[in-house]
Amino acid sequence: EPEVTQTPSHQVTQMGQEVILRCVPISNHLYFYWYRQILGQKVEFLVSFYNNEISEKSEIFDDQFSVERPDGSNFTLKIRSTKLEDSAMYFCASSGLATDTQYFGPGTRLTVL
Amino acid sequence: SQKIEQNSEALNIQEGKTATLTCNYTNYSPAYLQWYRQDPGRGPVFLLLIRENEKEKRKERLKVTFDTTLKQSLFHITASQPADSATYLCALQMDSSYKLIFGSGTRLLVRP
């Protein structure tokens, strides 16, 4: 069964460094998403992406964040200058339609020291 | 803004019993309501989706109901098994929005 994959599974970085989290969505899906989950808290929406542009973003998704689909298969989340409070699990998701089920990847655990 | 509450942080039941989890929301009815399972350190796994105009959906041992008058969804696992032990998340999607709004989840423990 097709699934969303994410790399790396765990990323450790120093505060102020840039990180790029990578995702390969399900191949025929058109809508892509990033969510995050701080330890012990809810899963929170960050951004959705369709047709090579951001379709919706949350207040969390400020100028430090950016997303890109550099080729036909990858979808990336970049955090320009990481802060301690960016430490969380970051989940990529994809769906065939905007109103379809969103399928989640296994997540990248980001630890900012 | 839309708020979601899931009935309890944890639910502890005996194997073979039916687990019933509750999701309540405020304000407007969502277009879609979804239930996910999450194991520790893993991503949410989709279980069931129910639309605003649907009352009930079933899949194997799972059943979800949606009552827009009560602003509530119930999620049932019948003949529960220890392997069903996990956190169950309720998520709403409003019309004309792409995002899922998640509840904080209910941790289910099924004792053998």
Short mmCIF file of C-alpha atoms in Angstrom, two decimals:
data_model
loop_
_atom_site.label_atom_id
_atom_site.label_comp_id
_atom_site.label_asym_id
_atom_site.label_seq_id
_atom_site.Cartn_x
_atom_site.Cartn_y
_atom_site.Cartn_z
CA GLU A 1 0.00 0.00 0.00
CA PRO A 2 1.41 3.44 -0.89
CA GLU A 3 2.58 5.50 2.05
CA VAL A 4 4.10 8.85 2.91
CA THR A 5 7.77 8.67 3.83
CA GLN A 6 9.87 11.20 5.74
CA THR A 7 13.59 11.70 6.28
CA PRO A 8 15.41 11.93 8.55
CA SER A 9 13.57 10.18 11.35
CA HIS A 10 15.48 12.24 13.91
CA GLN A 11 17.32 15.54 13.45
CA VAL A 12 19.36 17.24 16.13
CA THR A 13 20.46 20.82 15.51
CA GLN A 14 21.86 23.83 17.32
CA MET A 15 19.68 26.86 17.93
CA GLY A 16 19.94 29.31 15.05
CA GLN A 17 20.81 26.67 12.45
CA GLU A 18 18.74 25.95 9.37
CA VAL A 19 17.08 22.58 8.94
CA ILE A 20 15.31 20.97 6.02
CA LEU A 21 12.83 18.20 6.62
CA ARG A 22 12.00 16.00 3.68
CA CYS A 23 8.88 14.12 2.67
CA VAL A 24 7.84 11.95 -0.23
CA PRO A 25 4.03 12.12 -0.49
CA ILE A 26 1.89 9.38 -2.01
CA SER A 27 2.59 9.52 -5.73
CA ASN A 28 -0.79 10.48 -7.22
CA HIS A 29 -1.72 12.92 -4.45
CA LEU A 30 -2.06 16.61 -5.20
CA TYR A 31 -2.34 18.22 -1.77
CA PHE A 32 0.50 18.30 0.72
CA TYR A 33 0.62 19.35 4.35
CA TRP A 34 2.93 19.83 7.30
CA TYR A 35 1.81 19.43 10.89
CA ARG A 36 3.77 19.42 14.10
CA GLN A 37 3.27 17.89 17.53
CA ILE A 38 5.15 19.20 20.53
CA LEU A 39 5.68 16.43 23.08
CA GLY A 40 2.48 15.76 24.99
CA GLN A 41 0.44 18.25 22.98
CA LYS A 42 -2.02 18.20 20.09
CA VAL A 43 -1.15 17.75 16.47
CA GLU A 44 -1.15 21.28 14.98
CA PHE A 45 -1.54 22.34 11.37
CA LEU A 46 1.29 24.36 9.85
CA VAL A 47 0.69 24.67 6.11
CA SER A 48 -1.02 23.19 3.08
CA PHE A 49 0.39 23.27 -0.46
CA TYR A 50 -1.31 22.75 -3.79
CA ASN A 51 -0.36 23.48 -7.36
CA ASN A 52 3.06 24.76 -6.30
CA GLU A 53 1.81 27.33 -3.87
CA ILE A 54 0.73 27.64 -0.26
CA SER A 55 -3.05 27.29 -0.03
CA GLU A 56 -3.41 27.83 3.71
CA LYS A 57 -1.10 28.43 6.66
CA SER A 58 -1.41 28.80 10.41
CA GLU A 59 -0.10 31.51 12.71
CA ILE A 60 2.78 29.20 13.62
CA PHE A 61 4.01 29.25 10.02
CA ASP A 62 5.86 32.55 10.15
CA ASP A 63 8.71 33.91 8.03
CA GLN A 64 11.12 31.40 9.53
CA PHE A 65 9.30 28.59 7.75
CA SER A 66 9.10 27.80 4.06
CA VAL A 67 7.94 24.88 1.94
CA GLU A 68 8.96 23.71 -1.46
CA ARG A 69 8.29 20.97 -3.94
CA PRO A 70 11.69 20.91 -5.64
CA ASP A 71 10.83 18.05 -8.01
CA GLY A 72 7.96 15.73 -8.84
CA SER A 73 8.28 13.62 -5.73
CA ASN A 74 9.74 15.54 -2.76
CA PHE A 75 8.09 18.06 -0.48
CA THR A 76 10.27 19.93 2.00
CA LEU A 77 9.86 22.09 5.08
CA LYS A 78 12.68 24.50 5.86
CA ILE A 79 13.16 26.26 9.16
CA ARG A 80 15.65 29.08 8.62
CA SER A 81 16.86 29.79 12.12
CA THR A 82 15.70 27.20 14.60
CA LYS A 83 14.57 28.07 18.11
CA LEU A 84 14.34 25.83 21.16
CA GLU A 85 10.55 25.91 20.87
CA ASP A 86 10.72 24.39 17.38
CA SER A 87 11.57 21.06 19.00
CA ALA A 88 8.71 18.76 18.04
CA MET A 89 7.63 15.89 15.81
CA TYR A 90 6.97 17.16 12.31
CA PHE A 91 4.51 15.19 10.21
CA CYS A 92 4.04 15.43 6.49
CA ALA A 93 0.67 14.41 5.03
CA SER A 94 -0.86 14.18 1.58
CA SER A 95 -4.32 13.76 0.08
CA GLY A 96 -5.74 13.21 -3.36
CA LEU A 97 -8.29 15.99 -3.04
CA ALA A 98 -8.65 18.85 -0.57
CA THR A 99 -11.61 17.10 0.98
CA ASP A 100 -10.08 13.63 1.06
CA THR A 101 -8.47 11.72 3.84
CA GLN A 102 -5.02 13.01 4.74
CA TYR A 103 -2.41 10.27 5.04
CA PHE A 104 0.42 10.98 7.44
CA GLY A 105 4.07 10.03 7.36
CA PRO A 106 5.93 8.57 10.34
CA GLY A 107 7.35 11.95 11.33
CA THR A 108 10.72 13.60 11.89
CA ARG A 109 11.67 14.28 15.48
CA LEU A 110 13.44 17.65 15.56
CA THR A 111 15.51 18.44 18.62
CA VAL A 112 16.92 21.96 18.92
CA LEU A 113 19.70 22.35 21.48
CA SER B 1 -12.42 29.53 16.66
CA GLN B 2 -13.36 25.88 16.52
CA LYS B 3 -12.55 23.90 19.69
CA ILE B 4 -12.53 20.15 20.10
CA GLU B 5 -12.71 18.12 23.28
CA GLN B 6 -12.17 14.42 23.61
CA ASN B 7 -13.90 12.94 26.61
CA SER B 8 -11.09 11.77 28.74
CA GLU B 9 -7.35 11.55 28.68
CA ALA B 10 -7.41 7.81 29.26
CA LEU B 11 -9.85 4.93 29.01
CA ASN B 12 -9.11 1.56 30.56
CA ILE B 13 -11.24 -1.44 29.53
CA GLN B 14 -11.22 -5.22 29.61
CA GLU B 15 -10.49 -7.19 26.45
CA GLY B 16 -13.67 -8.13 24.61
CA LYS B 17 -15.64 -5.09 25.76
CA THR B 18 -16.70 -2.18 23.58
CA ALA B 19 -14.67 1.00 23.88
CA THR B 20 -16.58 4.23 23.31
CA LEU B 21 -14.66 7.46 22.76
CA THR B 22 -16.27 10.89 22.55
CA CYS B 23 -15.39 13.95 20.51
CA ASN B 24 -17.26 17.21 21.11
CA TYR B 25 -16.83 20.40 19.16
CA THR B 26 -18.00 23.98 19.51
CA ASN B 27 -19.28 26.44 16.97
CA TYR B 28 -20.00 25.36 13.43
CA SER B 29 -20.38 21.83 12.21
CA PRO B 30 -17.40 20.56 10.28
CA ALA B 31 -17.74 19.29 6.75
CA TYR B 32 -15.80 16.18 7.74
CA LEU B 33 -14.86 14.47 10.93
CA GLN B 34 -12.07 11.93 10.99
CA TRP B 35 -10.69 9.48 13.52
CA TYR B 36 -7.04 8.54 13.63
CA ARG B 37 -4.98 6.16 15.71
CA GLN B 38 -1.58 7.25 17.00
CA ASP B 39 0.99 4.98 18.61
CA PRO B 40 3.83 6.50 20.69
CA GLY B 41 6.41 8.23 18.50
CA ARG B 42 4.49 7.50 15.30
CA GLY B 43 2.34 9.43 12.86
CA PRO B 44 -1.48 9.41 12.96
CA VAL B 45 -3.02 6.51 11.05
CA PHE B 46 -6.37 7.14 9.38
CA LEU B 47 -9.27 4.98 10.56
CA LEU B 48 -12.64 6.45 9.51
CA LEU B 49 -14.09 9.58 7.94
CA ILE B 50 -17.69 10.71 8.33
CA ARG B 51 -19.32 13.56 6.46
CA GLU B 52 -21.66 16.20 7.80
CA ASN B 53 -24.70 14.59 6.15
CA GLU B 54 -23.91 11.08 7.41
CA LYS B 55 -25.09 9.65 10.73
CA GLU B 56 -22.99 6.53 11.00
CA LYS B 57 -20.05 4.75 9.35
CA ARG B 58 -18.69 1.28 10.00
CA LYS B 59 -15.50 -0.56 9.16
CA GLU B 60 -14.95 -4.02 10.58
CA ARG B 61 -14.97 -3.62 14.41
CA LEU B 62 -15.06 0.18 14.21
CA LYS B 63 -18.12 2.42 14.17
CA VAL B 64 -18.36 6.17 14.20
CA THR B 65 -21.48 8.30 14.65
CA PHE B 66 -21.95 11.99 14.01
CA ASP B 67 -24.67 14.07 15.68
CA THR B 68 -24.62 17.67 14.45
CA THR B 69 -27.35 18.64 16.92
CA LEU B 70 -25.30 17.54 19.90
CA LYS B 71 -22.06 18.60 18.14
CA GLN B 72 -20.62 15.23 18.97
CA SER B 73 -19.04 12.18 17.42
CA LEU B 74 -18.77 8.81 19.10
CA PHE B 75 -16.16 6.25 18.12
CA HIS B 76 -16.74 2.62 19.06
CA ILE B 77 -14.38 -0.34 18.98
CA THR B 78 -16.28 -3.58 19.52
CA ALA B 79 -14.68 -6.80 20.80
CA SER B 80 -11.63 -4.79 21.84
CA GLN B 81 -8.19 -6.39 21.87
CA PRO B 82 -4.93 -5.46 23.63
CA ALA B 83 -3.58 -4.54 20.16
CA ASP B 84 -6.19 -1.74 20.06
CA SER B 85 -4.31 0.04 22.87
CA ALA B 86 -3.23 3.41 21.45
CA THR B 87 -4.19 7.08 21.44
CA TYR B 88 -7.22 7.89 19.31
CA LEU B 89 -7.47 11.34 17.76
CA CYS B 90 -10.54 13.12 16.50
CA ALA B 91 -9.94 15.67 13.73
CA LEU B 92 -12.30 18.12 12.05
CA GLN B 93 -12.11 19.71 8.66
CA MET B 94 -14.25 22.77 8.06
CA ASP B 95 -15.75 23.56 4.70
CA SER B 96 -13.45 25.66 2.52
CA SER B 97 -10.42 24.88 4.68
CA TYR B 98 -7.56 22.51 4.03
CA LYS B 99 -6.45 21.99 7.58
CA LEU B 100 -7.37 19.31 10.07
CA ILE B 101 -8.08 20.54 13.60
CA PHE B 102 -7.12 17.84 16.07
CA GLY B 103 -8.36 17.04 19.54
CA SER B 104 -5.88 16.17 22.26
CA GLY B 105 -6.70 12.46 21.97
CA THR B 106 -7.89 9.71 24.25
CA ARG B 107 -5.44 7.04 25.38
CA LEU B 108 -7.11 3.64 25.26
CA LEU B 109 -5.71 0.74 27.25
CA VAL B 110 -7.25 -2.70 26.67
CA ARG B 111 -6.36 -5.14 29.44
CA PRO B 112 -6.02 -8.84 28.57
#
